[in-house]
Coordinates of C-alpha atoms and ligand atoms in Angstrom, one line a residue:
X1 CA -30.1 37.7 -44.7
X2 CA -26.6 37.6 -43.2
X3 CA -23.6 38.9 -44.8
X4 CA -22.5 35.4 -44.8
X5 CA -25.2 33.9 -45.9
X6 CA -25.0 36.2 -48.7
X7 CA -21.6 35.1 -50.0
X8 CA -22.7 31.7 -49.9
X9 CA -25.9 32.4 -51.8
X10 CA -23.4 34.1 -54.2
X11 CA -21.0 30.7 -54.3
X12 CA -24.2 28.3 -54.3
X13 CA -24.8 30.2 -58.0
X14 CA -21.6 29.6 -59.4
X15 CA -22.6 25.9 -58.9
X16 CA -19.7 25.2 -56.0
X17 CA -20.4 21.6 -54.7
X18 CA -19.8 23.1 -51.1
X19 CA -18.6 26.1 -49.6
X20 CA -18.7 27.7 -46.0
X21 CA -17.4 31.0 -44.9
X22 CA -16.1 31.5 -41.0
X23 CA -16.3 35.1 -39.4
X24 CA -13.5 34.5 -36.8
X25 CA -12.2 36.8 -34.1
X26 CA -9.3 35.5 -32.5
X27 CA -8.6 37.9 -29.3
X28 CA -5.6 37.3 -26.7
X29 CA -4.0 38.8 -24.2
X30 CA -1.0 37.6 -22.6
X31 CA 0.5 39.0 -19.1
X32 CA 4.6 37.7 -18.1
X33 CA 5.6 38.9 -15.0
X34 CA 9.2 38.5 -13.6
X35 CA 10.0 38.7 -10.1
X36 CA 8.0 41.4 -8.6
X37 CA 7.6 43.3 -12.1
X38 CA 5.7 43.3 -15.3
X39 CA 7.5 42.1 -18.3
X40 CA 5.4 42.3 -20.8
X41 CA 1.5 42.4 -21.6
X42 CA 0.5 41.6 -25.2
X43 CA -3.1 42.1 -27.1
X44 CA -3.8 40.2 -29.9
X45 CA -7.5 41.4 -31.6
X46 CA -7.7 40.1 -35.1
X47 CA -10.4 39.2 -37.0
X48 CA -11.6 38.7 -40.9
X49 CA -13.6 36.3 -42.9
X50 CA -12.1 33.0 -44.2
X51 CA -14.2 31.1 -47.3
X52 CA -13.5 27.8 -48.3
X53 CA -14.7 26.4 -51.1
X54 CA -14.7 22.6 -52.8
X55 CA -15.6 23.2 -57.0
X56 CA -15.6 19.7 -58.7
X57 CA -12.8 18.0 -57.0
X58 CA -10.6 21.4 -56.3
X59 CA -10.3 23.3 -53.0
X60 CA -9.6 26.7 -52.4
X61 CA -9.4 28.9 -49.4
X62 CA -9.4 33.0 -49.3
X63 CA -9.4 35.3 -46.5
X64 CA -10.0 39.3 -45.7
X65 CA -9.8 41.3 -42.9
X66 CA -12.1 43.6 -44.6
X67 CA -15.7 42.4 -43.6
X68 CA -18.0 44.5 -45.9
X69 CA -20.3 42.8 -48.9
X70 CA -17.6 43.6 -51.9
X71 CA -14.1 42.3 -50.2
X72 CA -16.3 39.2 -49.0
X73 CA -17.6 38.7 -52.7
X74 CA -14.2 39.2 -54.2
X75 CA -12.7 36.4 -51.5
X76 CA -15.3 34.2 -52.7
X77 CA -14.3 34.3 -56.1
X78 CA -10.5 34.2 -55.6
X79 CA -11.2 31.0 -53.2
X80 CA -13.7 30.0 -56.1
X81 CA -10.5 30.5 -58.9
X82 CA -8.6 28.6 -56.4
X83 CA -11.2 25.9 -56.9
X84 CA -11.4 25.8 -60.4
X85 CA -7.2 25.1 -60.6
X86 CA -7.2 22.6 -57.9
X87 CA -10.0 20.4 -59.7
X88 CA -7.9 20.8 -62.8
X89 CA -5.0 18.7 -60.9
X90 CA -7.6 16.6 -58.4
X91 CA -6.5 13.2 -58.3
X92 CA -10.2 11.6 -57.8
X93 CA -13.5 12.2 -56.6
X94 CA -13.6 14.6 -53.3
X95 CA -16.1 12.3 -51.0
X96 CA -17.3 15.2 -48.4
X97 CA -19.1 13.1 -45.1
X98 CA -22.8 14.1 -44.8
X99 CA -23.4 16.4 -41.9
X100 CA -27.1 17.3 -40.6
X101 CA -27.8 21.1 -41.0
X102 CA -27.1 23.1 -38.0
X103 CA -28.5 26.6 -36.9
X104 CA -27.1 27.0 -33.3
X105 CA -25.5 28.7 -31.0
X106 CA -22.5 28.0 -28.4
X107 CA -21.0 29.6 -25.6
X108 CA -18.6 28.5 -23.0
X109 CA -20.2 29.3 -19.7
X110 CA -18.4 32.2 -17.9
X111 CA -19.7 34.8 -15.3
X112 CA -17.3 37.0 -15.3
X113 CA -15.5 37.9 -19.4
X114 CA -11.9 38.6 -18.3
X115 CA -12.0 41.6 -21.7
X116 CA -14.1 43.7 -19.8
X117 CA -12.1 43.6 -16.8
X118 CA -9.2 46.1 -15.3
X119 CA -5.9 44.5 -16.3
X120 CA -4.5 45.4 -12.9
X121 CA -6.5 42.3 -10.9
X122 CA -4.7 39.7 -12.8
X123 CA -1.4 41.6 -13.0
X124 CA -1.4 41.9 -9.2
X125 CA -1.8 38.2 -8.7
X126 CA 1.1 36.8 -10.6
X127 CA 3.1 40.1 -8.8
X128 CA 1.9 38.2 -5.1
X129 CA 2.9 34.8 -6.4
X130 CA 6.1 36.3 -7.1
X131 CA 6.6 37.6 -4.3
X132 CA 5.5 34.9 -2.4
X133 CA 8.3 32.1 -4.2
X134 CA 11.0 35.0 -4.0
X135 CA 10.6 34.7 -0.3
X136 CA 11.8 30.9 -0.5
X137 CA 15.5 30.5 0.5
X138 CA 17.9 30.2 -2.1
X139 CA 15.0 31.1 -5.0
X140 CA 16.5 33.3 -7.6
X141 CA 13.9 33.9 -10.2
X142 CA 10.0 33.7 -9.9
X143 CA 8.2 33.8 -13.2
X144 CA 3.9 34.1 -13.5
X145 CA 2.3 34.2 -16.7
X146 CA -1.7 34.5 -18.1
X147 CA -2.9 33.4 -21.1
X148 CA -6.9 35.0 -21.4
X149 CA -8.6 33.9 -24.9
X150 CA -11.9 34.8 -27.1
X151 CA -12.7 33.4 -29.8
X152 CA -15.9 34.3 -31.8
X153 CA -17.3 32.8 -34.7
X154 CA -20.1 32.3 -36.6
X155 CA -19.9 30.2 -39.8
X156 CA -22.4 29.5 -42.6
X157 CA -22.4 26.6 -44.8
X158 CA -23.6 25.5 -48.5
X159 CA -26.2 23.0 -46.3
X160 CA -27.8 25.8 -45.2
X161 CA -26.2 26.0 -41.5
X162 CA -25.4 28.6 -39.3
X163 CA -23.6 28.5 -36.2
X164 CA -22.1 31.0 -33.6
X165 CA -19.8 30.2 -31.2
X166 CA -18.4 31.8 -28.4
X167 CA -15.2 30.4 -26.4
X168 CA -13.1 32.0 -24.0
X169 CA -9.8 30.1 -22.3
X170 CA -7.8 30.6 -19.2
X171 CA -4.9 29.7 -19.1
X172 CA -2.3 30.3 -15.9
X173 CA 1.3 29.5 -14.8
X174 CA 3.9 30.4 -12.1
X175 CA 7.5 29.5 -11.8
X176 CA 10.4 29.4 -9.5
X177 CA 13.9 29.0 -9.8
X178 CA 16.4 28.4 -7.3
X179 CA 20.0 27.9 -6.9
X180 CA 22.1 25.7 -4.4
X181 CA 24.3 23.4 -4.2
X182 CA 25.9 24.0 -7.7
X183 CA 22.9 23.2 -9.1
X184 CA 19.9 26.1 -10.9
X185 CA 16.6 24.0 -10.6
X186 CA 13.3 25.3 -11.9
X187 CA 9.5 24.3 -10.6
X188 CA 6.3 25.8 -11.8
X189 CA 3.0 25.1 -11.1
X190 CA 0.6 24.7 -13.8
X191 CA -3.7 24.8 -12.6
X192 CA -5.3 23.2 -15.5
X193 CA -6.3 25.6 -18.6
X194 CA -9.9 25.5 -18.9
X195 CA -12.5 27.0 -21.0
X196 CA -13.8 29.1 -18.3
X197 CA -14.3 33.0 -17.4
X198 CA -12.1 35.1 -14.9
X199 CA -13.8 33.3 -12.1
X200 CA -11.6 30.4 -13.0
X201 CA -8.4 32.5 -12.2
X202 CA -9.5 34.0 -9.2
X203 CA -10.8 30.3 -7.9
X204 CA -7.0 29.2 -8.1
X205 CA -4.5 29.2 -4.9
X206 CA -1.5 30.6 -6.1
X207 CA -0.4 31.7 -2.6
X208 CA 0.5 28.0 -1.3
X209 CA 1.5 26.8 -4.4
X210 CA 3.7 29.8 -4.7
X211 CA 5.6 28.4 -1.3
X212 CA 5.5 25.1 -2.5
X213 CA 7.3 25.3 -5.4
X214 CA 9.9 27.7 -4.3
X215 CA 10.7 24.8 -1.9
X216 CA 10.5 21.8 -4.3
X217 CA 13.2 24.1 -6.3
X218 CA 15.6 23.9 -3.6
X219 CA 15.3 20.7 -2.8
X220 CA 15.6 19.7 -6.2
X221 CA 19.3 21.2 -6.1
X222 CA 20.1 19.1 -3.7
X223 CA 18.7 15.9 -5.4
X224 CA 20.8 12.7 -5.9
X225 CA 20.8 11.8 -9.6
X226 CA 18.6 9.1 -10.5
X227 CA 20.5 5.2 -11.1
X228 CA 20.2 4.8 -14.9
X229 CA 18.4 1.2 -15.7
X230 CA 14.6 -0.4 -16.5
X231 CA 12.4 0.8 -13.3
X232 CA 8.6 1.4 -13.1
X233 CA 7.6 4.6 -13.2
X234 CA 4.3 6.5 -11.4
X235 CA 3.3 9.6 -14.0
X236 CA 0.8 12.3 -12.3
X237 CA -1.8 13.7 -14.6
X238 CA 0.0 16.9 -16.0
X239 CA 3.6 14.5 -17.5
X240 CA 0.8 12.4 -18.7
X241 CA -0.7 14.9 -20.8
X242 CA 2.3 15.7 -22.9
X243 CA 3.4 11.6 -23.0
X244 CA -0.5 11.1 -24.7
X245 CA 0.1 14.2 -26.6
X246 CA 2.5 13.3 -28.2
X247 CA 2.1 9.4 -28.4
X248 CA -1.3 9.0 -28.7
X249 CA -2.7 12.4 -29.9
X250 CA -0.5 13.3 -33.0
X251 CA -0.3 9.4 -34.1
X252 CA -3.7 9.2 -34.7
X253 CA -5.0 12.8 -36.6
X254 CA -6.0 10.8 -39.9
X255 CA -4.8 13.3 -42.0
X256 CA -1.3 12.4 -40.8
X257 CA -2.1 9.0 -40.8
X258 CA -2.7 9.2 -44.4
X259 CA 0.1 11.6 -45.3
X260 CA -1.5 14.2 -45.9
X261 CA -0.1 16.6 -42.9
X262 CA 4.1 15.9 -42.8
X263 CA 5.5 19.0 -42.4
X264 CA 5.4 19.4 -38.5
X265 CA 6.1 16.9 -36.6
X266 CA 5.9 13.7 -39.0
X267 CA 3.5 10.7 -39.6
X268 CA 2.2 8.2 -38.0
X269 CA 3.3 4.5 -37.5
X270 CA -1.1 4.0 -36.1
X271 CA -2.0 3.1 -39.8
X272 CA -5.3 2.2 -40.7
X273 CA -4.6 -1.5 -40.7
X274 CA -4.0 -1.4 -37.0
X275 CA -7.6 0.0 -36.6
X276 CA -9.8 -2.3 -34.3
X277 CA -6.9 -4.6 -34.1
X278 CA -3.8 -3.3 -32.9
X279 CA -2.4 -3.5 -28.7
X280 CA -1.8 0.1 -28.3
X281 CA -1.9 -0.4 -24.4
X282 CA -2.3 -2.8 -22.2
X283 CA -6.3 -3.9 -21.5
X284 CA -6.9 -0.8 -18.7
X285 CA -5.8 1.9 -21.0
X286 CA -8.7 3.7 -22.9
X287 CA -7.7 6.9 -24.1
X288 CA -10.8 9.0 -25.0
X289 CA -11.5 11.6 -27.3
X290 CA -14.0 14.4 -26.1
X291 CA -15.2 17.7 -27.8
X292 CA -18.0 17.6 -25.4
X293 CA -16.4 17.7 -22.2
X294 CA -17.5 21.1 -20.4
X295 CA -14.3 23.3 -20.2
X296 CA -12.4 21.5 -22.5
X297 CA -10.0 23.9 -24.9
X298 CA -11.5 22.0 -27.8
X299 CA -14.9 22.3 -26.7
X300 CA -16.4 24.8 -29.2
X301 CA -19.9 23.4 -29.9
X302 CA -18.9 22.9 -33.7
X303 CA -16.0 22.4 -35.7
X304 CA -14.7 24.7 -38.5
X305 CA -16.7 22.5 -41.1
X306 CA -19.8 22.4 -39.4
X307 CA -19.8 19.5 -37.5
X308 CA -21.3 19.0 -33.8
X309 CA -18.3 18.1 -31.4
X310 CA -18.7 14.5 -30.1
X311 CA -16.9 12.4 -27.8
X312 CA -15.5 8.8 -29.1
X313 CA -12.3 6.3 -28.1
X314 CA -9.1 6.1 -29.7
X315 CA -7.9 3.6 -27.8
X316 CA -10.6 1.2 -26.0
X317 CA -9.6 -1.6 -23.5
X318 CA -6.4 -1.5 -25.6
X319 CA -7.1 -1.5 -29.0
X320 CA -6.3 1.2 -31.2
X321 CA -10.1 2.3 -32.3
X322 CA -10.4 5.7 -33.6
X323 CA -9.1 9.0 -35.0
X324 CA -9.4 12.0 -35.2
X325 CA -11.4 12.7 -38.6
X326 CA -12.4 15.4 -40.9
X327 CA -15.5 15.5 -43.4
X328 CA -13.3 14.5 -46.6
X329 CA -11.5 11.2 -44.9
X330 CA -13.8 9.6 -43.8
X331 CA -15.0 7.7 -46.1
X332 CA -11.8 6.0 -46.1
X333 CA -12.3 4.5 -42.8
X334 CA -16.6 3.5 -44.1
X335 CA -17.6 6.8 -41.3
X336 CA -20.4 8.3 -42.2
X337 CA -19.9 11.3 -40.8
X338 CA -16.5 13.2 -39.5
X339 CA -16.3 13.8 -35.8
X340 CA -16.2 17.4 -35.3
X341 CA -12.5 18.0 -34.5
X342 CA -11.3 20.4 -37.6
X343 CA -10.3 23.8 -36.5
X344 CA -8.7 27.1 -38.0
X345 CA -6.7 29.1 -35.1
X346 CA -7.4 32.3 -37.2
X347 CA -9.7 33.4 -39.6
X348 CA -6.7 33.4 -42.2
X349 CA -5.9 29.5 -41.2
X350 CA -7.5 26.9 -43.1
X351 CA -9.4 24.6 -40.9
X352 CA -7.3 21.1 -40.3
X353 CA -7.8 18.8 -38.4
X354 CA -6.7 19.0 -34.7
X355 CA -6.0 16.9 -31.7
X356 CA -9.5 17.0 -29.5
X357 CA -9.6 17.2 -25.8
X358 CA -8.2 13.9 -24.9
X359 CA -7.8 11.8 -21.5
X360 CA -7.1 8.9 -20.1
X361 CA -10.0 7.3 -18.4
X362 CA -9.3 6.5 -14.7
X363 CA -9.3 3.2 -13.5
X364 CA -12.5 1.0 -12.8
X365 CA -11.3 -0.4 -9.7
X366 CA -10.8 1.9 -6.7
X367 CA -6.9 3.1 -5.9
X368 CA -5.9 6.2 -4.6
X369 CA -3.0 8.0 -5.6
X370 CA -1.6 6.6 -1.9
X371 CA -2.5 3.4 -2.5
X372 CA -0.8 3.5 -6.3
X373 CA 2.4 4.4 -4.3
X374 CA 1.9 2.4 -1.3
X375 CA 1.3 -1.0 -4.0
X376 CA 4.8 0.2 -5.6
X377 CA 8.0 -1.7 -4.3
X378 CA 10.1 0.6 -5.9
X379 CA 10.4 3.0 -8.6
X380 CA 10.4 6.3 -9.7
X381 CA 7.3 9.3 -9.6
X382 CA 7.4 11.9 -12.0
X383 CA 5.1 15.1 -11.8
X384 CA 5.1 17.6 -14.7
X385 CA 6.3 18.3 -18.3
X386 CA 9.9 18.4 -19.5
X387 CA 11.8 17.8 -22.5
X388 CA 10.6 15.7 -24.8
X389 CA 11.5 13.9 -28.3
X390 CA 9.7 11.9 -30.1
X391 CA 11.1 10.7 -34.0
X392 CA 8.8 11.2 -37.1
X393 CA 6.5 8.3 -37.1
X394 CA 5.7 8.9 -33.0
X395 CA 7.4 5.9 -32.1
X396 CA 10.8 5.9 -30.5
X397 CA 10.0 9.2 -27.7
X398 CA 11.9 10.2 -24.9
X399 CA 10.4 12.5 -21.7
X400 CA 12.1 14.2 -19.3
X401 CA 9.6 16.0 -16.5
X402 CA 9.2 19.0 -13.7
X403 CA 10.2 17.5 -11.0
X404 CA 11.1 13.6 -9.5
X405 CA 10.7 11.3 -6.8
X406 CA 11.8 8.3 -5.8
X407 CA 9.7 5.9 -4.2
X408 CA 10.9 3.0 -2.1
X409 CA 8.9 0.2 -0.3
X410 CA 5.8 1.9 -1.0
X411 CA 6.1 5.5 -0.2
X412 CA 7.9 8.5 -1.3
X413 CA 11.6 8.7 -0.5
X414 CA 13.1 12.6 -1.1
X415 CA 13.5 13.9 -4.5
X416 CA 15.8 12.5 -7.8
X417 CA 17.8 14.6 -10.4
X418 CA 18.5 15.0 -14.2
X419 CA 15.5 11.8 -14.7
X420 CA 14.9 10.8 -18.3
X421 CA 13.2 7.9 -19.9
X422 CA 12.5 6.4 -23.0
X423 CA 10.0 3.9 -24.9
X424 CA 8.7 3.1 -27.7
X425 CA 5.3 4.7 -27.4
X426 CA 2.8 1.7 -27.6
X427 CA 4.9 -0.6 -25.5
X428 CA 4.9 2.1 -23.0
X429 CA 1.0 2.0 -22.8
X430 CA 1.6 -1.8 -23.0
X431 CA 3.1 -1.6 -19.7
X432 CA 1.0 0.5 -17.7
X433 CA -0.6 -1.5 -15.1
X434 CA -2.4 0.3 -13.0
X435 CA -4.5 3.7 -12.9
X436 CA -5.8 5.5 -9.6
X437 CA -9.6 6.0 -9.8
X438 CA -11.8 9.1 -10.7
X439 CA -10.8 10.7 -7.6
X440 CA -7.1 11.4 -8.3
X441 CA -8.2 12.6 -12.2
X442 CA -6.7 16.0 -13.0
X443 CA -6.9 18.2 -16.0
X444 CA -4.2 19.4 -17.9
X445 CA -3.9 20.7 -21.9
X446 CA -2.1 23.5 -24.1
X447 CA -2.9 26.3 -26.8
X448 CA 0.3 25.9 -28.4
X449 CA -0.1 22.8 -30.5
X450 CA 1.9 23.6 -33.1
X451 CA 0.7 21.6 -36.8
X452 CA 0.0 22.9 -40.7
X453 CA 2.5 24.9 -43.2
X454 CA 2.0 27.7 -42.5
X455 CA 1.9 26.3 -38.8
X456 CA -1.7 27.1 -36.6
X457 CA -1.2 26.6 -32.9
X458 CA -4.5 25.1 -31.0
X459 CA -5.3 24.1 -28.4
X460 CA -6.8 21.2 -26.0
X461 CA -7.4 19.5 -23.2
X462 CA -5.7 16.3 -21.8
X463 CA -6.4 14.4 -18.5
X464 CA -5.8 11.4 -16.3
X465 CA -5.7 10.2 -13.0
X466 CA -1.9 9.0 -11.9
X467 CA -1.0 5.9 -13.3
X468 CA 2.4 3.1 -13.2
X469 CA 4.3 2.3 -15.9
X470 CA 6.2 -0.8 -15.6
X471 CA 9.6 -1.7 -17.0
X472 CA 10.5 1.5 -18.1
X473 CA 14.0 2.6 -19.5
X474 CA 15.5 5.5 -17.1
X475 CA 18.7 6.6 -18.0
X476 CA 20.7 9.8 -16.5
X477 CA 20.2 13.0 -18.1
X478 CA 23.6 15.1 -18.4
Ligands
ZN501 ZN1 0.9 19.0 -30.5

C-alpha cells in the first residue's frame, strides 16, 4: 500500500468523516536577464506532504517536509487535533459534495521537460532578444524573463481515490524601454503561458518581436496624449485577460462571494441572488470557465480535493450563471458536486478555491480583427496589461494598458499616450458590442494570482478574441 494510503487508513480509524493527504512538489526556476547579461537565475525545489482532515464539523490542515511513515503519522494527528478544536467551535453541519472515486493519472503533454535540459539554451535566447531590442534607436533597457514550472502530485482520499498528476508551465516575457522626446516608454511582449514542455519556448519568435517592440517604445515617446471623455474602446486578448481577471474571475470564487475569503483583494458584489438572473454583459458576452482546456495553467486533471476538472459558464448569453465552487459550498447553490477548481500552490498551502482557466468565447458571427477596426468610426485600441484598480466588492475598476492606438474612420491612426479608463465592471461588459471570431482568439494567463492568508499565488489561463467596448470613460493619465 502507498505511504499515503497508509495515513489515511490510519485517519479512516480514528473515525474522521473525510480526510486526503497531497504529496506536492512544487519546482521553479526563474531566469531575468538585463540587457545583454544575466541578472539573476532562481530554483525553487520544495516538496512535503500536506493532510487535511474534516472530524465532525471541524477542519484541520498539517504539513511536513519530512516524507517518511512516522512525520506523516504524527501530521495526521496534529491535522486530526486540529479537527477535534474546530468542530468544538463549528457553526453547523459541514455538507462535503459527493465526488465519484478516482484512481488516475495526469500529465500535461510535453516532449521535451525543460529540468533536464542545459540552462544555457534558454539563457542565450532572452540574451539575443536583448540584444536584438537594444539595437532599436533610442532603446535604453531590454529586459527577458522565463518562468519554467513542475508540479507533481499525487493525492489520496478517504473515498478511496488516488490520483497523480503531473504539470509543467512555461511561461516567457521580453521588454524594452526606450527614451525620447522627454518621455521613458516601456513595451514587452508577452507569448501566451501555457502548460506545455521546452518545445513551447523554442516554438516562439522572439527575434521579430524583439524589433517590434523596441520600435513601438519609441514611438510611444512620441505619442500625443489621449482627449479625456466617453469613447469606445477595442481591447486585444492579452488587456482582456487582466479586465476578466479581475471583473469577472475574482467576483465570482464562491468562497468570496460568501465571505469567506476577504483578506486579499475583497468580496464580491455577484451575490447569489444574481445567479441565473443578473445582466453581467451584454447578450454576446459568455465568459467560460475551463479546467479542461489542453494547455491551460489550471489544467491539472484533478483538483486538490479530488475532483475531475470540468469546463462550465459563468456568464452565458449575459447572465451571470456560475462560480467557481469547492466540495463544501456547494450545497448552498443545490450543486451536487463542486467543479474541480480548488488548488494549493505548495504542499504547505491549504487548497482554496482558485480562479480556473477562463476566456471569453469569440463571437458567433464572422469579424476579423480588420473588420472590428474597419466597422469602428472612432475610438481608441488598447493592446496589453497596465495598471489596474479595482475597489473591494470588484465593482468600480480602473485599467490602464501596454500600449495605445487611436483609431479614426475605421483604421488605425499612430499611437496615444498616458490612456486610462474606468467602469463599473458589469456595465462594462454591458457595453461590449462586438467580438472578432475564433480566428483572432489569443491566449493569455498568470502564475501570480495572488489570494488566501497566508497568500498562495496560482495560476491560470485567460483568453479572447479582440472585442469593442462602447461608451467607455477615458480620462488622461498624469
Ligand atoms: Zn488574481
Amino acid at each position: 500500500m502507498d505511504k499515503l494510503q497508509e495515513v489515511i487508513k490510519y485517519l479512516k480509524g480514528k473515525k474522521v468523516r473525510f480526510a486526503d493527504a497531497r504529496e506536492h512538489l512544487f519546482r521553479e526556476r526563474e531566469i531575468y536577464t538585463e540587457d545583454t547579461r544575466v541578472e539573476r537565475i532562481t530554483e525553487q525545489n520544495v516538496s512535503g506532504v500536506g493532510i487535511k482532515v474534516l472530524y465532525e464539523n471541524g477542519w484541520g490542515y498539517a504539513s511536513t517536509s519530512a516524507k517518511d511513515p512516522a512525520s506523516l503519522k504524527k501530521a495526521a494527528d496534529k491535522a486530526l487535533a486540529l479537527a477535534r478544536h474546530a468542530d468544538k467551535a463549528a457553526d453547523g453541519r459541514v455538507e462535503l459534495a459527493a465526488e465519484p472515486k478516482h484512481v488516475a493519472k495526469f500529465a500535461t503533454k510535453i516532449k521535451e521537460d525543460p529540468f533536464e535540459l542545459e540552462i544555457s539554451g534558454a539563457v542565450g535566447a532572452l540574451l539575443e532578444a536583448g540584444e536584438l531590442s537594444l539595437k532599436g534607436k533610442d532603446v535604453i533597457k531590454a529586459n527577458a524573463y522565463l518562468v519554467l514550472r513542475n508540479m507533481r502530485k499525487k493525492y489520496a482520499n478517504t473515498e478511496d481515490s488516488l490520483i497523480e498528476t503531473d504539470v509543467f508551465t512555461v511561461l516567457p516575457e521580453i521588454q524594452a524601454t526606450a527614451r525620447a522626446n522627454g518621455e521613458v516608454k516601456s513595451r514587452h511582449y508577452w507569448p501566451a503561458p501555457m502548460n506545455a514542455g521546452y518545445e513551447y519556448f523554442r516554438g516562439i519568435d522572439f527575434k521579430t518581436n524583439a524589433r517590434r517592440i523596441a520600435a513601438e517604445a519609441r514611438e510611444h515617446c512620441f505619442a500625443p496624449s489621449c482627449e479625456t471623455g466617453p469613447t469606445t474602446l477595442v481591447l486585444d486578448p492579452e488587456h482582456l485577460s487582466l479586465t476578466m481577471h479581475e471583473s469577472v474571475g475574482h467576483p465570482t470564487e464562491l468562497d468570496r462571494v460568501l465571505g469567506y475569503e476577504e483578506s486579499c483583494a475583497g468580496r464580491s458584489f455577484a451575490t447569489l441572488d444574481k445567479l441565473n438572473k443578473f445582466k453581467y454583459g451584454s447578450d454576446i458576452v459568455n465568459l467560460v470557465a475551463d479546467n479542461t482546456l489542453e494547455g491551460g495553467l489550471a489544467s491539472c486533471g484533478y483538483d486538490d480535493e479530488g475532483v475531475e476538472c470540468q469546463k462550465w459558464h459563468i456568464v452565458k448569453d449575459g447572465v451571470l450563471s456560475g462560480y467557481g465552487v469547492n466540495r463544501e459550498l456547494a450545497h448552498k447553490l443545490k450543486m451536487t458536486r463542486a467543479n474541480g477548481t480548488t488548488r494549493a500552490t505548495k504542499y504547505s498551502d491549504v487548497p482554496i478555491t482558485r480562479m480556473p482557466n477562463l476566456y471569453l468565447a469569440p463571437g458567433k458571427k464572422p469579424l476579423s480583427f480588420e473588420e472590428l477596426i474597419a466597422d469602428t468610426e472612432d475610438g481608441i485600441y488598447i493592446e496589453g496589461m497596465g495598471s489596474f484598480s479595482i475597489d473591494q466588492m470588484r465593482l468600480n475598476m480602473q485599467f490602464g494598458g501596454d500600449a495605445f492606438w487611436a483609431i479614426k474612420k475605421g483604421k488605425l491612426a499612430g499611437m496615444l499616450k498616458n490612456v486610462t479608463y474606468n467602469a463599473i465592471s458589469y456595465e462594462f461588459w454591458r457595453n461590449c458590442d462586438a467580438i472578432a471570431d475564433e480566428r483572432a482568439f489569443r491566449r493569455a494567463g498568470f502564475i501570480t494570482c495572488g489570494k488566501g492568508d497566508p497568500m498562495q499565488a496560482a495560476q491560470m489561463t485567460h483568453g479572447a478574441s479582440p472585442a469593442r467596448f462602447r461608451n467607455i470613460m477615458v480620462r488622461r493619465a498624469k
